[in-house]
PDB file of C-alpha atoms in Angstrom:
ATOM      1  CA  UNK A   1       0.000   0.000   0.000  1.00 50.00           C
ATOM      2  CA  UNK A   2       2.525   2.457   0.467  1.00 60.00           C
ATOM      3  CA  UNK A   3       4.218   1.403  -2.590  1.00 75.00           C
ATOM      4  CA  UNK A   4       0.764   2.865  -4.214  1.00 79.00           C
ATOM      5  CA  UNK A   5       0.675   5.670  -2.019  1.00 76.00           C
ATOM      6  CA  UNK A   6       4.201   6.754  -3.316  1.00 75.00           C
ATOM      7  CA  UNK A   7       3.407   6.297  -7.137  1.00 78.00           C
ATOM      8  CA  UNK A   8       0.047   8.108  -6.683  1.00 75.00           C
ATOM      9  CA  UNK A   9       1.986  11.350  -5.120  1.00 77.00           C
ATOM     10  CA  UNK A  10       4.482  10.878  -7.494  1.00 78.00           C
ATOM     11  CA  UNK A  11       2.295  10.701 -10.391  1.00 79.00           C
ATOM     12  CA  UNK A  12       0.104  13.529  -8.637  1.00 83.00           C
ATOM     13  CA  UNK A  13       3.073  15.441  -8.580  1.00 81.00           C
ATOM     14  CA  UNK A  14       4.387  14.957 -12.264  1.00 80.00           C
ATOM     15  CA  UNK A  15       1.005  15.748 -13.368  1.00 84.00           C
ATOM     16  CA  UNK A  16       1.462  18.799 -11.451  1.00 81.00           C
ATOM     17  CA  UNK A  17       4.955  20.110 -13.028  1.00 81.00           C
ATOM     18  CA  UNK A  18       3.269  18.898 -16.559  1.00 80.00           C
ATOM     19  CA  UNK A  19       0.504  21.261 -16.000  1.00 80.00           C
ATOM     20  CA  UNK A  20       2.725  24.057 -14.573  1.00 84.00           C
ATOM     21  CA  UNK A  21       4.956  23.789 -17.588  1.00 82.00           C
ATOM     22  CA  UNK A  22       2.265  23.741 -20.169  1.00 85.00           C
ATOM     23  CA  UNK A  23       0.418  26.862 -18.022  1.00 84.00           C
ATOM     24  CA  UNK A  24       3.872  28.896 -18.106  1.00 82.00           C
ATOM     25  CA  UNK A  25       4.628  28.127 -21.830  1.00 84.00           C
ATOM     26  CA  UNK A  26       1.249  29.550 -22.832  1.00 83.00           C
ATOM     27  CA  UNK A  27       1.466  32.351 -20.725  1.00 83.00           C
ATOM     28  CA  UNK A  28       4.964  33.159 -21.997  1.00 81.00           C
ATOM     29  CA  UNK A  29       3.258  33.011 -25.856  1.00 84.00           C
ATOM     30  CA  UNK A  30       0.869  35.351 -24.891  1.00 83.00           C
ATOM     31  CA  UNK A  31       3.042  37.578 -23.246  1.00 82.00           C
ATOM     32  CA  UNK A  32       5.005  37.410 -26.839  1.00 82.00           C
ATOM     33  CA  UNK A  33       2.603  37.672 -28.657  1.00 82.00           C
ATOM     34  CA  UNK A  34       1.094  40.640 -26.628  1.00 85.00           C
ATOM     35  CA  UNK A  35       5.070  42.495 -26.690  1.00 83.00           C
ATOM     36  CA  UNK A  36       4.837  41.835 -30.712  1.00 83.00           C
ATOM     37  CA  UNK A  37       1.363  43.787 -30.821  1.00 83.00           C
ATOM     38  CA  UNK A  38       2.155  46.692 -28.934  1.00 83.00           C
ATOM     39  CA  UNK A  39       5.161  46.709 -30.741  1.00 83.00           C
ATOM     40  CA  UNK A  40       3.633  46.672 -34.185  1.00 83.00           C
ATOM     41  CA  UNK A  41       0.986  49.043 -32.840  1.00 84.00           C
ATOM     42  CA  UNK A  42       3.587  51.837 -31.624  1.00 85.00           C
ATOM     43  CA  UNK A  43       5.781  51.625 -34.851  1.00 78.00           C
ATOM     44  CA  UNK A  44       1.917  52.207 -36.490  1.00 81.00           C
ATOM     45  CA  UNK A  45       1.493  55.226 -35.000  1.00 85.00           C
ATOM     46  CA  UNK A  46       4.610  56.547 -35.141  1.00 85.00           C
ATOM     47  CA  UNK A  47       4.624  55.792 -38.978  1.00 84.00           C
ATOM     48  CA  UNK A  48       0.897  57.546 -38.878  1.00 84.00           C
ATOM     49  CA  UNK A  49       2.334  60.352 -36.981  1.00 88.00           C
ATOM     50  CA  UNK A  50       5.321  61.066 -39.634  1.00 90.00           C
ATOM     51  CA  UNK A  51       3.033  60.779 -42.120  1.00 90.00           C
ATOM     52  CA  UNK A  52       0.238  63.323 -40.477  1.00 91.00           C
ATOM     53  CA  UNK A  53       3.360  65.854 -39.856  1.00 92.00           C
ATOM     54  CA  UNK A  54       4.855  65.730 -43.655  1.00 93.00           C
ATOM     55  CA  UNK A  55       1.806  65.851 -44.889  1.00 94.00           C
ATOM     56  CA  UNK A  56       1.135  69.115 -42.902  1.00 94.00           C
ATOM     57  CA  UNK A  57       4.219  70.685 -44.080  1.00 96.00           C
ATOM     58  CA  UNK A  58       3.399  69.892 -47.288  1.00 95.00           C
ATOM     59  CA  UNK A  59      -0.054  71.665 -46.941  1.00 95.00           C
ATOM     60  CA  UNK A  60       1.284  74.596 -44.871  1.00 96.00           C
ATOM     61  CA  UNK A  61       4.194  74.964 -48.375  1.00 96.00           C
ATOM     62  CA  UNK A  62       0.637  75.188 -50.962  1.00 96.00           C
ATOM     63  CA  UNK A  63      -0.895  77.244 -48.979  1.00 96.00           C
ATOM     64  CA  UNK A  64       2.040  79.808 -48.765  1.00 96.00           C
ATOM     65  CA  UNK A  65       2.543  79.273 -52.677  1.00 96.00           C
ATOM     66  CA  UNK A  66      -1.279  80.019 -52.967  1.00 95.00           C
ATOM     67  CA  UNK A  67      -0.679  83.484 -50.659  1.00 95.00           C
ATOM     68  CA  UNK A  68       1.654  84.178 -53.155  1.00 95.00           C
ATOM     69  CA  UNK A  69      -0.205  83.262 -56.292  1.00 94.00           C
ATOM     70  CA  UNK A  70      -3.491  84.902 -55.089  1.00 93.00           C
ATOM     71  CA  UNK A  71      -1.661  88.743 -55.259  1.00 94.00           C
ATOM     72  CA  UNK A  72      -2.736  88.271 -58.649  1.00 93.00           C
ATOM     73  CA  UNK A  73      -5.895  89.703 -56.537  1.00 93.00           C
ATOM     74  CA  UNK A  74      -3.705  92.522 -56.287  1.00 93.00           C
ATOM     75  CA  UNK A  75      -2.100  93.393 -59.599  1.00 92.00           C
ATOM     76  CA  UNK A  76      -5.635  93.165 -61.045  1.00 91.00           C
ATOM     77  CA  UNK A  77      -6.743  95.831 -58.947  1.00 92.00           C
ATOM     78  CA  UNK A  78      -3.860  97.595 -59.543  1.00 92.00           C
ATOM     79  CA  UNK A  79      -4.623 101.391 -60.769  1.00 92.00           C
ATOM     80  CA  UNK A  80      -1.854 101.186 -63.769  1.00 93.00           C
ATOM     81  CA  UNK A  81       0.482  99.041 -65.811  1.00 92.00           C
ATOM     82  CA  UNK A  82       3.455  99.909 -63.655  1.00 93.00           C
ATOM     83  CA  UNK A  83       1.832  99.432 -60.877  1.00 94.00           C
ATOM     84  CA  UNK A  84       0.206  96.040 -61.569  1.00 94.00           C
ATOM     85  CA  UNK A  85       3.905  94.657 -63.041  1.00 94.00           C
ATOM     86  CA  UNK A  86       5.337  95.695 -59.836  1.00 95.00           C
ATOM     87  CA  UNK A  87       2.978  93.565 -57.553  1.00 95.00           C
ATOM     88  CA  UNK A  88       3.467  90.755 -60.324  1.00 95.00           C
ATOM     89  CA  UNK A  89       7.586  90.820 -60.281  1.00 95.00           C
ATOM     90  CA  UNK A  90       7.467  91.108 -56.774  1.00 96.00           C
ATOM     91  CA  UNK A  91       5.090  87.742 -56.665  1.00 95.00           C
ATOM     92  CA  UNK A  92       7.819  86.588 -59.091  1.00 96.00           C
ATOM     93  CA  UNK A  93      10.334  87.229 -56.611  1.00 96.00           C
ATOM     94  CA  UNK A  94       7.960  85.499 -53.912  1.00 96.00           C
ATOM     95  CA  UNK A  95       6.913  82.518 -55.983  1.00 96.00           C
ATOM     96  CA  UNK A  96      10.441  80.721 -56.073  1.00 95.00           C
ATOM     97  CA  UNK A  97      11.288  80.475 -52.096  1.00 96.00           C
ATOM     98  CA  UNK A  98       7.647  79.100 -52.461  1.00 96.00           C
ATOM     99  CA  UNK A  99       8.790  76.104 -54.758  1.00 96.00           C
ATOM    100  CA  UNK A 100      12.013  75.354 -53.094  1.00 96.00           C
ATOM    101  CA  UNK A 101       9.608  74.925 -49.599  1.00 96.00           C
ATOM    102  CA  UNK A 102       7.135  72.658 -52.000  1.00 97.00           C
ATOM    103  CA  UNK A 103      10.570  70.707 -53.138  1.00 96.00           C
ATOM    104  CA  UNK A 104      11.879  69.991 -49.902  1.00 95.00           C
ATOM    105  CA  UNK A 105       8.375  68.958 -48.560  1.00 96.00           C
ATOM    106  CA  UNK A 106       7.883  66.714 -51.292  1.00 96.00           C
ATOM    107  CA  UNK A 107      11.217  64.967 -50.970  1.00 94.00           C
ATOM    108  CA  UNK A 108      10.170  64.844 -47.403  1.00 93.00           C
ATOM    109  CA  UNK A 109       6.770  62.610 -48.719  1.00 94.00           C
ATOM    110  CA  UNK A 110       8.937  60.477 -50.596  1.00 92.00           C
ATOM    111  CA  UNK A 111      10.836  58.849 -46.846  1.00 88.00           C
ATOM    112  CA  UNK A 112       7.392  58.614 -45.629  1.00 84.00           C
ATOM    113  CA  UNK A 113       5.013  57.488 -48.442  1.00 79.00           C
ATOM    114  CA  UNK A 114       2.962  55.645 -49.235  1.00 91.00           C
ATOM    115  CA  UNK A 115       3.881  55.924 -53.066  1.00 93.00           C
ATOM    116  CA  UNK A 116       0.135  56.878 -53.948  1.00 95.00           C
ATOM    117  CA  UNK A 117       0.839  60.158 -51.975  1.00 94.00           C
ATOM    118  CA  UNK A 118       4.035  60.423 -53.056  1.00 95.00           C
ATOM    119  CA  UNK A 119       2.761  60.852 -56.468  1.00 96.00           C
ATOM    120  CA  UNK A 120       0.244  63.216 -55.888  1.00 97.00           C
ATOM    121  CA  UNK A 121       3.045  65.205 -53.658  1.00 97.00           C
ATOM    122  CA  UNK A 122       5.112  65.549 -56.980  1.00 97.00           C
ATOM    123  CA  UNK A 123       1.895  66.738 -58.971  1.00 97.00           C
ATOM    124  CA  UNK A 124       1.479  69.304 -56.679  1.00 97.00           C
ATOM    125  CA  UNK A 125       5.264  70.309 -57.364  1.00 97.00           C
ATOM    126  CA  UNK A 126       5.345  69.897 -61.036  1.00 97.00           C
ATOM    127  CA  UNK A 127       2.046  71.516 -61.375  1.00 97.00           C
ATOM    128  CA  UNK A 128       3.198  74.996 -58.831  1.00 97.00           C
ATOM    129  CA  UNK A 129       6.486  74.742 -61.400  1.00 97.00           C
ATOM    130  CA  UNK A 130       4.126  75.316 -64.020  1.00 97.00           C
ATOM    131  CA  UNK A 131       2.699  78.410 -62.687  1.00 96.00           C
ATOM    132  CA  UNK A 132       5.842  80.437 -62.271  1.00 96.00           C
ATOM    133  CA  UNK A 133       6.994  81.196 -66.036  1.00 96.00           C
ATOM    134  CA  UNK A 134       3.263  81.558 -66.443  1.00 96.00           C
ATOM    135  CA  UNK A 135       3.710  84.317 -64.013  1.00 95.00           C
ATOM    136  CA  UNK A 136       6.482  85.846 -65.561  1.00 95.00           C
ATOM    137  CA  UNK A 137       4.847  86.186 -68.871  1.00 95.00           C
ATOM    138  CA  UNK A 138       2.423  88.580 -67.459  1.00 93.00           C
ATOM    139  CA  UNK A 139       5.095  90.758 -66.184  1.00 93.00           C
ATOM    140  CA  UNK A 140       4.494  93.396 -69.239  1.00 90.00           C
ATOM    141  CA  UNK A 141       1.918  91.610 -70.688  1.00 88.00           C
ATOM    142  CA  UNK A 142      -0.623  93.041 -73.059  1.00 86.00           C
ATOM    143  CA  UNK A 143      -4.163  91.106 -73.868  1.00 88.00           C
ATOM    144  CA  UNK A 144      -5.731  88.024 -72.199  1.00 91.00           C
ATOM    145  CA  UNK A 145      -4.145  85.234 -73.279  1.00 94.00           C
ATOM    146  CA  UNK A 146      -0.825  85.781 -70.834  1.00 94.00           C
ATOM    147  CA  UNK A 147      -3.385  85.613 -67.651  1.00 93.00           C
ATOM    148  CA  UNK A 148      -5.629  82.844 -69.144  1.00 96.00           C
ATOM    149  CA  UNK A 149      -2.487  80.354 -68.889  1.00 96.00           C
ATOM    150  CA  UNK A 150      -1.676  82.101 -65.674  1.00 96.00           C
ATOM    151  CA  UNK A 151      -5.283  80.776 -64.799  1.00 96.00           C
ATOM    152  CA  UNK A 152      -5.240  77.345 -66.409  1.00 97.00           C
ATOM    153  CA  UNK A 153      -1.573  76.706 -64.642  1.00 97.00           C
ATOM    154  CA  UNK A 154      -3.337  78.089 -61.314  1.00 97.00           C
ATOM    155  CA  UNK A 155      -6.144  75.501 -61.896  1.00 97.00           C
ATOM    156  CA  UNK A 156      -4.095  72.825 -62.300  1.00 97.00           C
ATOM    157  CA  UNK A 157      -2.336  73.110 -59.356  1.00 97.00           C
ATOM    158  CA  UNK A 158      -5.118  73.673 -57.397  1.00 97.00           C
ATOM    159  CA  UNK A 159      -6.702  70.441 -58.780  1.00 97.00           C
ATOM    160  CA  UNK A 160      -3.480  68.432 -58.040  1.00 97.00           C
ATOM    161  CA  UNK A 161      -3.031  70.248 -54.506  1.00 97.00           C
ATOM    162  CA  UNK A 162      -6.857  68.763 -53.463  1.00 96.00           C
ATOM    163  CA  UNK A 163      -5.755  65.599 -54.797  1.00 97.00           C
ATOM    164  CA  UNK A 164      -2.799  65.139 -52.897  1.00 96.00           C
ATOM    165  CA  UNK A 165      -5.221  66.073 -49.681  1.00 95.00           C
ATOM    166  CA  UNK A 166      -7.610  63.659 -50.526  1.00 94.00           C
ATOM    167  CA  UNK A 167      -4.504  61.056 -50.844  1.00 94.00           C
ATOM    168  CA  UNK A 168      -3.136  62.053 -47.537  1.00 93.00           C
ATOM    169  CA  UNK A 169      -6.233  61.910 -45.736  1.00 92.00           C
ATOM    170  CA  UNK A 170      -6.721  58.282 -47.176  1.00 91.00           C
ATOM    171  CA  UNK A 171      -2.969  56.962 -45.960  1.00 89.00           C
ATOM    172  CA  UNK A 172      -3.656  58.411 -42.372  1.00 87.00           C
ATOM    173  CA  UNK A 173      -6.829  56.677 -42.139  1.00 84.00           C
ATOM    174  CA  UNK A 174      -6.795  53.870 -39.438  1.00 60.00           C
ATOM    175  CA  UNK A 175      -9.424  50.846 -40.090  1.00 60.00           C
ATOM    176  CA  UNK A 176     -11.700  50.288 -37.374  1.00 50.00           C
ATOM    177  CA  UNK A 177     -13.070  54.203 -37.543  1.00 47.00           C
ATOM    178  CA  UNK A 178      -9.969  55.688 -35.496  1.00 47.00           C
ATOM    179  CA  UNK A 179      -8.463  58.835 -37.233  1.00 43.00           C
TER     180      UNK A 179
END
């Protein structure tokens, strides 16, 4: 009988460890896989956060370019010819610091993607490089056609600026409904 007695507390006792061990191993693979989550949740949201702040400085570089372009406000109103090619050379002058800003914020796009937005980034570029000789030629100008591609290279980068938002807006979007 105590032969019995022994195997049953030793079997009692291995059946014990066994469960122990299997307990422990699946806690430790839920503790993994829980690290690996929050892991892949932080580097998420820091990507999302990147994003959201290149994006920003990309909108904050249209929106000075459009300050600039929109002094055409200004030379229209203007009370002469001199006076209207002044405030249009001196949105000349203004319009290329407003590219190099829309260069280095596209570049900036191009670390942080995705390649969608990227694209439409370098639309909005191409399209605000467009406007500037467009510019020029109305320095002087004389009849409508100088100031109707002025407009047309306006509208264009207007249409490829709201694009790019739309883009961005998309790539920041988290599924589940959290933005």
């Amino acid at each position: 009988m105590t032969n019995s007695g022994l195997w049953v507390g030793v079997l009692t006792a291995l059946t014990a460890l066994g469960a122990s061990y299997i307990t422990a191993r699946a806690t430790s693979r839920a503790a993994l896989t829980q690290a690996r989550t929050t892991a892949l949740a932080q580097a998420l949201r820091e990507q999302r956060d990147r994003r959201r702040s290149t994006y920003r400085e990309m909108m904050a570089c249209a929106h000075s370019f459009n300050e600039v372009a929109w002094l055409i406000n200004d030379a229209d109103a203007a009370p002469d010819r001199d006076s209207r090619d002044a405030v249009l050379t001196q949105m000349y002058e203004r319009i290329g610091p407003a590219i190099g800003n829309l260069n280095r914020a596209t570049h900036e796009i191009r670390l942080d993607g995705p390649v969608e937005v990227s694209d439409a980034a370098e639309r909005v570029r191409q399209t605000a490089r467009r406007v500037q000789p467009r510019l020029k030629a109305l320095i002087g100008a004389v009849g409508p056609e100088p100031r109707r591609a002025y407009d047309a290279a306006y509208v264009d980068f207007r249409d490829a600026y709201l694009a790019f938002t739309g883009l961005a807006r998309e790539a920041l979007d988290v599924p589940g409904g959290e933005a």
